[in-house]
Short mmCIF file of N, CA, C and O in Angstrom, two decimals:
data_model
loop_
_atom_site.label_atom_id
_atom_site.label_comp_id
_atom_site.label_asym_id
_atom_site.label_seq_id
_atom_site.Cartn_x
_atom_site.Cartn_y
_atom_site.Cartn_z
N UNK W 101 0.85 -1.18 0.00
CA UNK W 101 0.00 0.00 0.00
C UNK W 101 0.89 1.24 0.00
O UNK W 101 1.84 1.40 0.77
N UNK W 102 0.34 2.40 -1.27
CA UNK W 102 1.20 3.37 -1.10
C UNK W 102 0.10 4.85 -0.55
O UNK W 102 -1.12 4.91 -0.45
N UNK W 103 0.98 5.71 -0.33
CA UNK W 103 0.28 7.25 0.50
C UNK W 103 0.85 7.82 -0.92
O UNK W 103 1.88 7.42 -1.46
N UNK W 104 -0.26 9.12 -1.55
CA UNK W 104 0.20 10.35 -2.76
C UNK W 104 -0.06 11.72 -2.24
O UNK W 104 -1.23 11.99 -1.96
N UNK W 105 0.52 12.28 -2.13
CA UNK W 105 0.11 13.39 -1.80
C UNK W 105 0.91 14.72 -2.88
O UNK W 105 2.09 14.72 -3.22
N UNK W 106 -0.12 15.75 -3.22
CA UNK W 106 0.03 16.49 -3.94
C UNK W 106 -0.69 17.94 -4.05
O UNK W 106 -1.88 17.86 -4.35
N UNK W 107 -0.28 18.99 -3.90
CA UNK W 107 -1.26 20.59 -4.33
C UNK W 107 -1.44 20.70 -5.71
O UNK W 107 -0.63 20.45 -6.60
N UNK W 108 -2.59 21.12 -5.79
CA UNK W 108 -3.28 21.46 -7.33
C UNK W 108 -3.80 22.68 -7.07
O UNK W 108 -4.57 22.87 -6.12
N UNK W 109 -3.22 24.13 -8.35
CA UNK W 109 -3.89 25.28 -8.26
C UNK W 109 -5.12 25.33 -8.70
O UNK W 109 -5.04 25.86 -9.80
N UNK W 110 -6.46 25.01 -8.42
CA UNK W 110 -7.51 25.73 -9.18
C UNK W 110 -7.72 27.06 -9.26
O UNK W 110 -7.67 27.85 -8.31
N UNK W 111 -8.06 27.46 -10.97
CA UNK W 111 -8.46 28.91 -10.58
C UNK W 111 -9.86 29.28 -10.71
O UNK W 111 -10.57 29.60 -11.67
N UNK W 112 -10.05 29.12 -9.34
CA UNK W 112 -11.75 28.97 -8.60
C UNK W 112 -11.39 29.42 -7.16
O UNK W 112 -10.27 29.02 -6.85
N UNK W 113 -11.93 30.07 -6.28
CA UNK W 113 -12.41 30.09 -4.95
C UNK W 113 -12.40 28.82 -4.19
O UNK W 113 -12.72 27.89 -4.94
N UNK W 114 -12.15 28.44 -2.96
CA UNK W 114 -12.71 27.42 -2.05
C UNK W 114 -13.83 27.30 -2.24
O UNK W 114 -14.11 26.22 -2.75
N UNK W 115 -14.98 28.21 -1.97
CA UNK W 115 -16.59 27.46 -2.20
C UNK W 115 -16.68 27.28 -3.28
O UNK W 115 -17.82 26.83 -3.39
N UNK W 116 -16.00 27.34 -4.76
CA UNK W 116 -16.69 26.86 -5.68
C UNK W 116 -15.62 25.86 -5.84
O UNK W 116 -15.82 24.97 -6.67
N UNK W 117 -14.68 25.87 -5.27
CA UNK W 117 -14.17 24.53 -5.69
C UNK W 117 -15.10 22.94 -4.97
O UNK W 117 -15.55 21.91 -5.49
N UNK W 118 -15.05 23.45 -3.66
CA UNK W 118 -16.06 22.96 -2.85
C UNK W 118 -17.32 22.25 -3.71
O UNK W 118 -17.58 21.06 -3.59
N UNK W 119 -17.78 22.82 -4.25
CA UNK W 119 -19.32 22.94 -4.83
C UNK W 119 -19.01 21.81 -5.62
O UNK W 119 -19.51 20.70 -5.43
N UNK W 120 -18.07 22.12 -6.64
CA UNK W 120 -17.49 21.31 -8.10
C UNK W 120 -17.42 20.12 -7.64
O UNK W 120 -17.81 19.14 -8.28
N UNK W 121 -16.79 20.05 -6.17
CA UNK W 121 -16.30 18.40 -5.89
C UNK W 121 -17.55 17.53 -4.88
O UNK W 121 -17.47 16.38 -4.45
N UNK W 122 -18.52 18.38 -4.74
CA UNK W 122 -19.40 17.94 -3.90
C UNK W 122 -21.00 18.13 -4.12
O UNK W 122 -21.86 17.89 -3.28
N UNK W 123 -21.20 18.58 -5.31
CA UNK W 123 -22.70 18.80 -5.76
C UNK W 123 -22.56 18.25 -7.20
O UNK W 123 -22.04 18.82 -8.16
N UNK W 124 -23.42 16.43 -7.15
CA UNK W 124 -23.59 15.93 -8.09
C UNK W 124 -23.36 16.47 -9.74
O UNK W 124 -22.52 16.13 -10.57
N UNK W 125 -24.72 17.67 -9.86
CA UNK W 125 -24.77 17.96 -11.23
C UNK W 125 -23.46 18.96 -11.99
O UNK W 125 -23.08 19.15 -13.14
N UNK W 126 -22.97 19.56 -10.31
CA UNK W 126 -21.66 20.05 -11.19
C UNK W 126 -20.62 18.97 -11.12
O UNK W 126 -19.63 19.44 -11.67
N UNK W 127 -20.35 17.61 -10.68
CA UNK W 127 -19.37 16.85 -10.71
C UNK W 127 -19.33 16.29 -12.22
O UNK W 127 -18.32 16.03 -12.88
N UNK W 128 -21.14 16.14 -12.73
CA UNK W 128 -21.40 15.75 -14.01
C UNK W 128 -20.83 16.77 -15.35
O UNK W 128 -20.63 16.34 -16.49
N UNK W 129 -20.68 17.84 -15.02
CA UNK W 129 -20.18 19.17 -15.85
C UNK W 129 -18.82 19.30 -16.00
O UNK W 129 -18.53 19.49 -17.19
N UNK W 130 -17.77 19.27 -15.19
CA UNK W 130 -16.81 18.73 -14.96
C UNK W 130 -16.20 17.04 -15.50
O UNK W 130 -15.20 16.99 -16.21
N UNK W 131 -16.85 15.88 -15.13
CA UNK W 131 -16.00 15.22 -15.43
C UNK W 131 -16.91 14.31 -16.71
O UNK W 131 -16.48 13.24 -17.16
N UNK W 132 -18.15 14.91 -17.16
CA UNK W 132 -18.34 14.29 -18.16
C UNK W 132 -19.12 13.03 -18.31
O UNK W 132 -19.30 12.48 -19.40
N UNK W 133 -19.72 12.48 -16.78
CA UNK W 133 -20.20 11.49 -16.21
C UNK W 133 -21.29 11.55 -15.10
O UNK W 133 -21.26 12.39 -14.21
N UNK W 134 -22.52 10.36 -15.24
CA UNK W 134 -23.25 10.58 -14.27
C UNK W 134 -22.55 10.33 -12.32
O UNK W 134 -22.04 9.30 -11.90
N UNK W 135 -22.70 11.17 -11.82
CA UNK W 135 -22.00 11.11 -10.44
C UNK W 135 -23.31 11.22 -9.19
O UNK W 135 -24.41 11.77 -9.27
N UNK W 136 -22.70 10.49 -8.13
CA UNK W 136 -24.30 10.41 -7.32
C UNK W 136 -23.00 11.22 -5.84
O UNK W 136 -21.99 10.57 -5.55
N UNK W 137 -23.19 12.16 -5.34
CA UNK W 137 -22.82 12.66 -3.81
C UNK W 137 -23.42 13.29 -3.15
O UNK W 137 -23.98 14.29 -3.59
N UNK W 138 -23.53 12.86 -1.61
CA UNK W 138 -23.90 14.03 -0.94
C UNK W 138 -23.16 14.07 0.06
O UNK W 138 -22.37 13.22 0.47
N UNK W 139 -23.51 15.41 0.61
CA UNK W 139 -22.55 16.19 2.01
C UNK W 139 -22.84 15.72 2.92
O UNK W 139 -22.23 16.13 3.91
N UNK W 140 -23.72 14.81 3.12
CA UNK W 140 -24.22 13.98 4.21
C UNK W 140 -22.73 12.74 4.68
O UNK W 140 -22.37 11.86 3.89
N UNK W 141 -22.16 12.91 5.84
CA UNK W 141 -21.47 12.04 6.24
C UNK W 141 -21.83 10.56 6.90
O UNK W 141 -22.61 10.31 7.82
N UNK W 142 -21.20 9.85 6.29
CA UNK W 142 -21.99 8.58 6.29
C UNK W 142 -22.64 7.77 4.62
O UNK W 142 -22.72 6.61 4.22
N UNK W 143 -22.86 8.62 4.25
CA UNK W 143 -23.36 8.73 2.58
C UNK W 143 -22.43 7.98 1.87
O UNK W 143 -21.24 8.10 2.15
N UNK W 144 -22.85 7.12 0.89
CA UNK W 144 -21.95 6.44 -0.11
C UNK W 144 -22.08 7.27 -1.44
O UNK W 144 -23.15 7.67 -1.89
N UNK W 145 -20.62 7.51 -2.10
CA UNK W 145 -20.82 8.21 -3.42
C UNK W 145 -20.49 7.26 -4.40
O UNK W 145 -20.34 6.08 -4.10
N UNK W 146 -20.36 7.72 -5.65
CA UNK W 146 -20.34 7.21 -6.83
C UNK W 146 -20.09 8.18 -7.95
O UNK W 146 -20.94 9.03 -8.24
N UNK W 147 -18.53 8.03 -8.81
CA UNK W 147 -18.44 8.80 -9.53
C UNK W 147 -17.90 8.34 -11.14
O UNK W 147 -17.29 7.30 -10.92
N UNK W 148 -17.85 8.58 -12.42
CA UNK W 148 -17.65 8.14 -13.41
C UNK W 148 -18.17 6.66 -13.55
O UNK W 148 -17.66 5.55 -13.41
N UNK W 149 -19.33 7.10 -13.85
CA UNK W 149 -20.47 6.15 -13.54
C UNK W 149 -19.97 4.83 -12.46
O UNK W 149 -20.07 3.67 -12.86
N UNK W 150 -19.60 5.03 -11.51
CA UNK W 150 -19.40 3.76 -10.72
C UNK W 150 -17.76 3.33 -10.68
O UNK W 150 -17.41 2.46 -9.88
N UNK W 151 -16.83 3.93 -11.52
CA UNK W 151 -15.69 3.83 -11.50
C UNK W 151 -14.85 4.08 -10.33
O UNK W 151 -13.71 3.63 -10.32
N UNK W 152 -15.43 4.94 -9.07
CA UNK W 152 -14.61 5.23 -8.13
C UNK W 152 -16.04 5.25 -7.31
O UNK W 152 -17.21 5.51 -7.58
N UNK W 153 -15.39 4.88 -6.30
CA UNK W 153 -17.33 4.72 -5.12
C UNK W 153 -16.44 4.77 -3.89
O UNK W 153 -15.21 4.79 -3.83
N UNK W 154 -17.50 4.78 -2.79
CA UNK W 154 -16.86 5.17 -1.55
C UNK W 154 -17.59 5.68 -0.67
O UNK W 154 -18.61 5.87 -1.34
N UNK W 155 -17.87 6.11 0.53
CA UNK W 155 -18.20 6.60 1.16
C UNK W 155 -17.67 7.72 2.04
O UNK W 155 -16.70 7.56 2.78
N UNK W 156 -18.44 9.00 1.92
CA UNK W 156 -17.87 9.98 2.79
C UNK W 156 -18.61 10.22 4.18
O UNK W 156 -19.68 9.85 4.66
N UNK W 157 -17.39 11.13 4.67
CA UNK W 157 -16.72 10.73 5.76
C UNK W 157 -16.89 11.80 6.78
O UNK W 157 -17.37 11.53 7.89
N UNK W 158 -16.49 13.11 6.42
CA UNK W 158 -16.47 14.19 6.86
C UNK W 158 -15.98 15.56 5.38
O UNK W 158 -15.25 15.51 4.40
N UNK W 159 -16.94 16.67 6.04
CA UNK W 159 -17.26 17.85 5.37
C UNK W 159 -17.31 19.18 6.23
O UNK W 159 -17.83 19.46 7.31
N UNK W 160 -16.61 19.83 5.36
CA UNK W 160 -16.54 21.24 6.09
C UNK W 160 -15.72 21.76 5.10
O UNK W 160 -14.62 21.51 4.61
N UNK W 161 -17.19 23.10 4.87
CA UNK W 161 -17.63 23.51 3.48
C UNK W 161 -16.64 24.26 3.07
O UNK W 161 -16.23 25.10 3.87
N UNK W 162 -16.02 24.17 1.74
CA UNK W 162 -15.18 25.64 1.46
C UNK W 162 -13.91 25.03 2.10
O UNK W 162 -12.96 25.66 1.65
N UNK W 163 -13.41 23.95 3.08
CA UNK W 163 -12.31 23.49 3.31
C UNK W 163 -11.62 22.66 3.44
O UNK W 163 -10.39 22.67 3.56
N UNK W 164 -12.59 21.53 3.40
CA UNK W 164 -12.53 20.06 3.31
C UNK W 164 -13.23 18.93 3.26
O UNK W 164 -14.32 18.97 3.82
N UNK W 165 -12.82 17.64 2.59
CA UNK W 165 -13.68 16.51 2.54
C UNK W 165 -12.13 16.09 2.37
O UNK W 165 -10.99 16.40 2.04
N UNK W 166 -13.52 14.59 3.16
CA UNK W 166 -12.51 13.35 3.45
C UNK W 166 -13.62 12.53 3.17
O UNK W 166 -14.78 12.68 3.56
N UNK W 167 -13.05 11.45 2.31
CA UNK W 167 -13.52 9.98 1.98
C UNK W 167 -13.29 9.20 1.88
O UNK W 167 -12.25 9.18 1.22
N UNK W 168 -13.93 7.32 2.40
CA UNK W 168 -13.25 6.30 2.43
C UNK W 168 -13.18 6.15 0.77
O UNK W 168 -13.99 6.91 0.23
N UNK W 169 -12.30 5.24 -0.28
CA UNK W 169 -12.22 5.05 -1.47
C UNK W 169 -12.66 3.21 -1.67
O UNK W 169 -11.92 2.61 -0.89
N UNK W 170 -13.16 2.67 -2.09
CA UNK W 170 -13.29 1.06 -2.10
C UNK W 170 -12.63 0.89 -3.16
O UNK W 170 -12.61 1.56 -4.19
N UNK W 171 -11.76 -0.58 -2.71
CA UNK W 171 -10.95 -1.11 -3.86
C UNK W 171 -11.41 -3.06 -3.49
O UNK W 171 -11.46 -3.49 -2.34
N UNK W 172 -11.64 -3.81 -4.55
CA UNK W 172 -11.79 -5.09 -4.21
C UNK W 172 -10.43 -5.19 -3.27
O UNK W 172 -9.42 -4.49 -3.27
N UNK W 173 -10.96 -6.78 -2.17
CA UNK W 173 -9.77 -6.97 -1.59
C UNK W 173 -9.06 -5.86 -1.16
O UNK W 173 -7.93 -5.95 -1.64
N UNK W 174 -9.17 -4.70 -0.39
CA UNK W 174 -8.84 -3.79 0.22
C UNK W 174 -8.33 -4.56 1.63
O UNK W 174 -8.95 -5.38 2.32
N UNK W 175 -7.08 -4.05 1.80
CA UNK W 175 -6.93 -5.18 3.29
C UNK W 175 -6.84 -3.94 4.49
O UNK W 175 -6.70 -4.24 5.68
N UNK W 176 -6.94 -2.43 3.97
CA UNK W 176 -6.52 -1.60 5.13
C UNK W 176 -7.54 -0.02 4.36
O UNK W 176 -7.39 0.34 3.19
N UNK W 177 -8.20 0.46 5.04
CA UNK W 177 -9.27 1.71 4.49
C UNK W 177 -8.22 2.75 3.79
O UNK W 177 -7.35 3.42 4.33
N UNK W 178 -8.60 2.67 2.39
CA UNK W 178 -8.21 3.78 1.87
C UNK W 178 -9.00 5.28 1.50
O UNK W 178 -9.87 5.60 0.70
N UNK W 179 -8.09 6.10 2.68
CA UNK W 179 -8.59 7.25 2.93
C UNK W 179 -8.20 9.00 1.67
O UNK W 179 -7.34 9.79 1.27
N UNK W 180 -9.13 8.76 1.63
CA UNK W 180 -8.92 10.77 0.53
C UNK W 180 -9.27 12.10 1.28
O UNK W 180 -10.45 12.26 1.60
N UNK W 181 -8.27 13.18 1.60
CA UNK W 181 -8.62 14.04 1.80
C UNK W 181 -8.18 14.83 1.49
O UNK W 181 -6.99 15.08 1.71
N UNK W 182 -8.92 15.51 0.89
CA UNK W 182 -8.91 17.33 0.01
C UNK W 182 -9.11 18.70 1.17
O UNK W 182 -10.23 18.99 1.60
N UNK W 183 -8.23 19.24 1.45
CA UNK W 183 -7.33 20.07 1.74
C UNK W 183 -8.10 21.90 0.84
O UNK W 183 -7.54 22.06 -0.24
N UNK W 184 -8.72 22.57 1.03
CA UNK W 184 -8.78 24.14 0.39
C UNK W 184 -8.55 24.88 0.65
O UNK W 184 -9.45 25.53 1.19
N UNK W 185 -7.27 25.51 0.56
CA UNK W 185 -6.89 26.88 0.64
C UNK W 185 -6.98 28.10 -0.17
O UNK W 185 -7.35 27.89 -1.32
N UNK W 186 -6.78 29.07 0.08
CA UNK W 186 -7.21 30.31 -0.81
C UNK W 186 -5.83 30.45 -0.79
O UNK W 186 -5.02 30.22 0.11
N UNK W 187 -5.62 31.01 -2.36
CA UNK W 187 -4.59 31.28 -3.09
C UNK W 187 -4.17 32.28 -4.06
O UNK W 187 -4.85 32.10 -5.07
N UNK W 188 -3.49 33.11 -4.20
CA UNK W 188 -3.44 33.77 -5.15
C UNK W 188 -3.85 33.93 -6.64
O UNK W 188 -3.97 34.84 -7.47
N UNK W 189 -3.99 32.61 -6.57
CA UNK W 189 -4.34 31.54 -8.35
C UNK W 189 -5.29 31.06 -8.14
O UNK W 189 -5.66 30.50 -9.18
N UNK W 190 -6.26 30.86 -7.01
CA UNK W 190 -7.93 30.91 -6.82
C UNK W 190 -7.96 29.90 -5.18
O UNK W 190 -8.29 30.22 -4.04
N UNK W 191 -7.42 28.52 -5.82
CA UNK W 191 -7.32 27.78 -4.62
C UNK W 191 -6.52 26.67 -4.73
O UNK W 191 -6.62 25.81 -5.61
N UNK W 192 -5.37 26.71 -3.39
CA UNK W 192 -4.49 25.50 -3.65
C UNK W 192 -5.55 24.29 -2.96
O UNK W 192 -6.31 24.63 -2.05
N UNK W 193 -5.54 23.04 -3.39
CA UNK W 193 -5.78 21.99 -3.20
C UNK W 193 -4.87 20.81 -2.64
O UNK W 193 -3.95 20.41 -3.35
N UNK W 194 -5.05 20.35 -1.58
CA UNK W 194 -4.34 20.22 -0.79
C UNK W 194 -4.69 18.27 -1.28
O UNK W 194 -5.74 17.86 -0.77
N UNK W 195 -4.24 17.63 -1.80
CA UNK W 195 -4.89 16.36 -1.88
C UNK W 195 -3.90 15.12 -1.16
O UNK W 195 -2.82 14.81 -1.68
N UNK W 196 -4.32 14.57 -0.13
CA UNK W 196 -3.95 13.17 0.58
C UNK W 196 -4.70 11.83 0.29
O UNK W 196 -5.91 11.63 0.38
N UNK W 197 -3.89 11.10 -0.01
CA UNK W 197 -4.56 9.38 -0.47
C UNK W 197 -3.79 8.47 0.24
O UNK W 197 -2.57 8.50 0.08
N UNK W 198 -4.31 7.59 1.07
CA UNK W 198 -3.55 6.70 1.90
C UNK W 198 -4.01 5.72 1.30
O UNK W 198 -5.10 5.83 0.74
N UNK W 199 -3.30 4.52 1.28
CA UNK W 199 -3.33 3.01 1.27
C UNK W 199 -3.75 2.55 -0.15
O UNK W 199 -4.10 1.38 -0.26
N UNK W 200 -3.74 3.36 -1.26
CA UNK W 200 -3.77 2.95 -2.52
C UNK W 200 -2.90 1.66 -3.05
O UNK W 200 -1.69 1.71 -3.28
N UNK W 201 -3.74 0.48 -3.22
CA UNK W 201 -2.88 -0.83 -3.67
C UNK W 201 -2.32 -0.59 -5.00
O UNK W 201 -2.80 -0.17 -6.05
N UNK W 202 -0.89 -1.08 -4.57
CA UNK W 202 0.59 -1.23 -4.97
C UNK W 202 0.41 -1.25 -6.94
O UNK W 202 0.98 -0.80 -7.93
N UNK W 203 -0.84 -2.17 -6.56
CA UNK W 203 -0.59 -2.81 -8.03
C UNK W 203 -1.67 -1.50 -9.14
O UNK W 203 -1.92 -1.74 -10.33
N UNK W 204 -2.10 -0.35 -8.51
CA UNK W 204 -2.67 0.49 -8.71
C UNK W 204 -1.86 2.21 -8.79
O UNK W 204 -1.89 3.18 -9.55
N UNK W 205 -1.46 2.00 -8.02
CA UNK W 205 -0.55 3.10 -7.76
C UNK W 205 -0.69 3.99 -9.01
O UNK W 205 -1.53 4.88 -9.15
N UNK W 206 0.10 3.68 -9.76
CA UNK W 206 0.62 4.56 -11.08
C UNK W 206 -0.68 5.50 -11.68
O UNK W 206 -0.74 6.72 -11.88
N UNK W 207 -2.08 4.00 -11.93
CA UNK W 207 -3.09 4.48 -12.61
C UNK W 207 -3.95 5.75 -11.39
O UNK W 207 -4.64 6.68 -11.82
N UNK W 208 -3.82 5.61 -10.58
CA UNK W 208 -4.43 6.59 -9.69
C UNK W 208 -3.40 7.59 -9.98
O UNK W 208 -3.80 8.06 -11.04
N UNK W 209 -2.39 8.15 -9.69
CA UNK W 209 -1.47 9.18 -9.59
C UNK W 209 -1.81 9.76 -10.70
O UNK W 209 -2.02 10.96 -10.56
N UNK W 210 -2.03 9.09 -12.47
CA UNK W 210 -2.57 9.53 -13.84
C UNK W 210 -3.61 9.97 -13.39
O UNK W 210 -3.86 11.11 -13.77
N UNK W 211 -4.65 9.29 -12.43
CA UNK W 211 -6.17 9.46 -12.45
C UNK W 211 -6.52 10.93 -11.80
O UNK W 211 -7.45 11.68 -12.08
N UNK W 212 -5.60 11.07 -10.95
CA UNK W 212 -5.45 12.53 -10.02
C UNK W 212 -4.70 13.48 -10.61
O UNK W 212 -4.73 14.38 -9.77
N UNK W 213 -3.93 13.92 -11.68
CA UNK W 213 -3.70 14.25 -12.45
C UNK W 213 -4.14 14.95 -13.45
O UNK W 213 -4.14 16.15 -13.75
N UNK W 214 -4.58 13.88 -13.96
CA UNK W 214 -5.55 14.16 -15.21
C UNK W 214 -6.87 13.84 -15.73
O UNK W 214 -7.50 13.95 -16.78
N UNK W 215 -7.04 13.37 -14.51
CA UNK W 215 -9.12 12.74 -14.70
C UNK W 215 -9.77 13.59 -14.14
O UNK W 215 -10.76 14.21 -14.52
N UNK W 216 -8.75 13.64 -12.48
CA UNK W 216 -9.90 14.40 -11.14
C UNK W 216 -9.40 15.85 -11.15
O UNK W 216 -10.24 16.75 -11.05
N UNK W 217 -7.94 16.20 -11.27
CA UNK W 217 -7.76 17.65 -10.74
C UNK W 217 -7.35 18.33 -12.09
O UNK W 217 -7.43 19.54 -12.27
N UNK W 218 -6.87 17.38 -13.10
CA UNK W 218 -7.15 18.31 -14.24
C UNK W 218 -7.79 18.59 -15.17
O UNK W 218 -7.53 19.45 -16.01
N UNK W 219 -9.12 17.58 -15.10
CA UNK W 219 -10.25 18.17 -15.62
C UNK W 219 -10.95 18.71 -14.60
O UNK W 219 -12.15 18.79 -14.87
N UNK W 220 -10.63 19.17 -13.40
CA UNK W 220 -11.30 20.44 -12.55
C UNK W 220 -10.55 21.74 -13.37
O UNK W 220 -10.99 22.78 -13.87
N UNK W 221 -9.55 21.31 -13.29
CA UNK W 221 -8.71 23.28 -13.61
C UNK W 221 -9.20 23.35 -14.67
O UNK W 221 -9.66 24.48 -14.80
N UNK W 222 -9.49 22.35 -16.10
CA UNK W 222 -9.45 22.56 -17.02
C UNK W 222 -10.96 22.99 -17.39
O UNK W 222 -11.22 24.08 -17.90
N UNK W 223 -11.58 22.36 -17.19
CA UNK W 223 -13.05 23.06 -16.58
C UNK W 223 -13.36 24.63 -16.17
O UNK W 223 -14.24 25.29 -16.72
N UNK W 224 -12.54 25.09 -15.17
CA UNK W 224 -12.27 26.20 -15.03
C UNK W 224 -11.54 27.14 -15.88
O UNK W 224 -12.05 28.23 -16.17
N UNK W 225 -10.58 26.85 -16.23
CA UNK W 225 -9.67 27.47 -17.10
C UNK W 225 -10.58 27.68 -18.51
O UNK W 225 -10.20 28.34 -19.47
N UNK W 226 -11.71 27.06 -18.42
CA UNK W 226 -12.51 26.82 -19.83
C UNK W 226 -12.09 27.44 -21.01
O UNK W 226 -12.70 27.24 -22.06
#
């Protein structure tokens, strides 16, 4: 199991970055896919149609979410948490991933990259 951790500039605000990563119909605008979330902790999500699922965890608006991530055969909870700071360049993004399996690694680090945080900027950057 590996830990990624990485800052991403969006150029967006905390609450709208907030919004983007946590209100279904804009997750759908953004990444191009039906997505099911809510701010409700405890709540199971679902995003690129079912490609990444999970349940969240904790919320606090404009500064953070944290979510469990499901992987088959998961032997230890892999945890996500997004980090929002205000930034000169709109908002640094603060992103932590624990316990991502080994044999996954690479494709997540691409996936955070260029699925989740750079089709957010790029979205923005429109």
């Amino acid at each position: 199991m590996k830990d990624f951790k990485k800052y991403y500039i969006i150029p967006a605000t905390p609450d709208e970055v907030y919004i983007a990563l946590t209100n279904p119909l804009t997750i759908e605008l953004w990444t191009g896919d039906t997505a099911e979330m809510s701010t409700e902790p405890g709540s199971e999500f679902s995003m690129w149609d079912g490609s990444i699922v999970g349940k969240n965890l904790e919320f606090d608006p404009g500064k953070k979410i944290v979510q469990q991530w499901y992987f088959d055969g998961q032997e230890e909870e892999s945890i996500v948490t997004i980090k929002l700071h205000p930034d000169k360049g709109g908002t640094s993004a603060e992103l932590r991933h624990t316990n991502i399996p080994d044999s996954g690694y690479d494709d997540f680090v691409d996936g955070w990259n260029n699925s989740y945080f750079g089709a957010l900027i790029d979205f923005y950057e429109g």
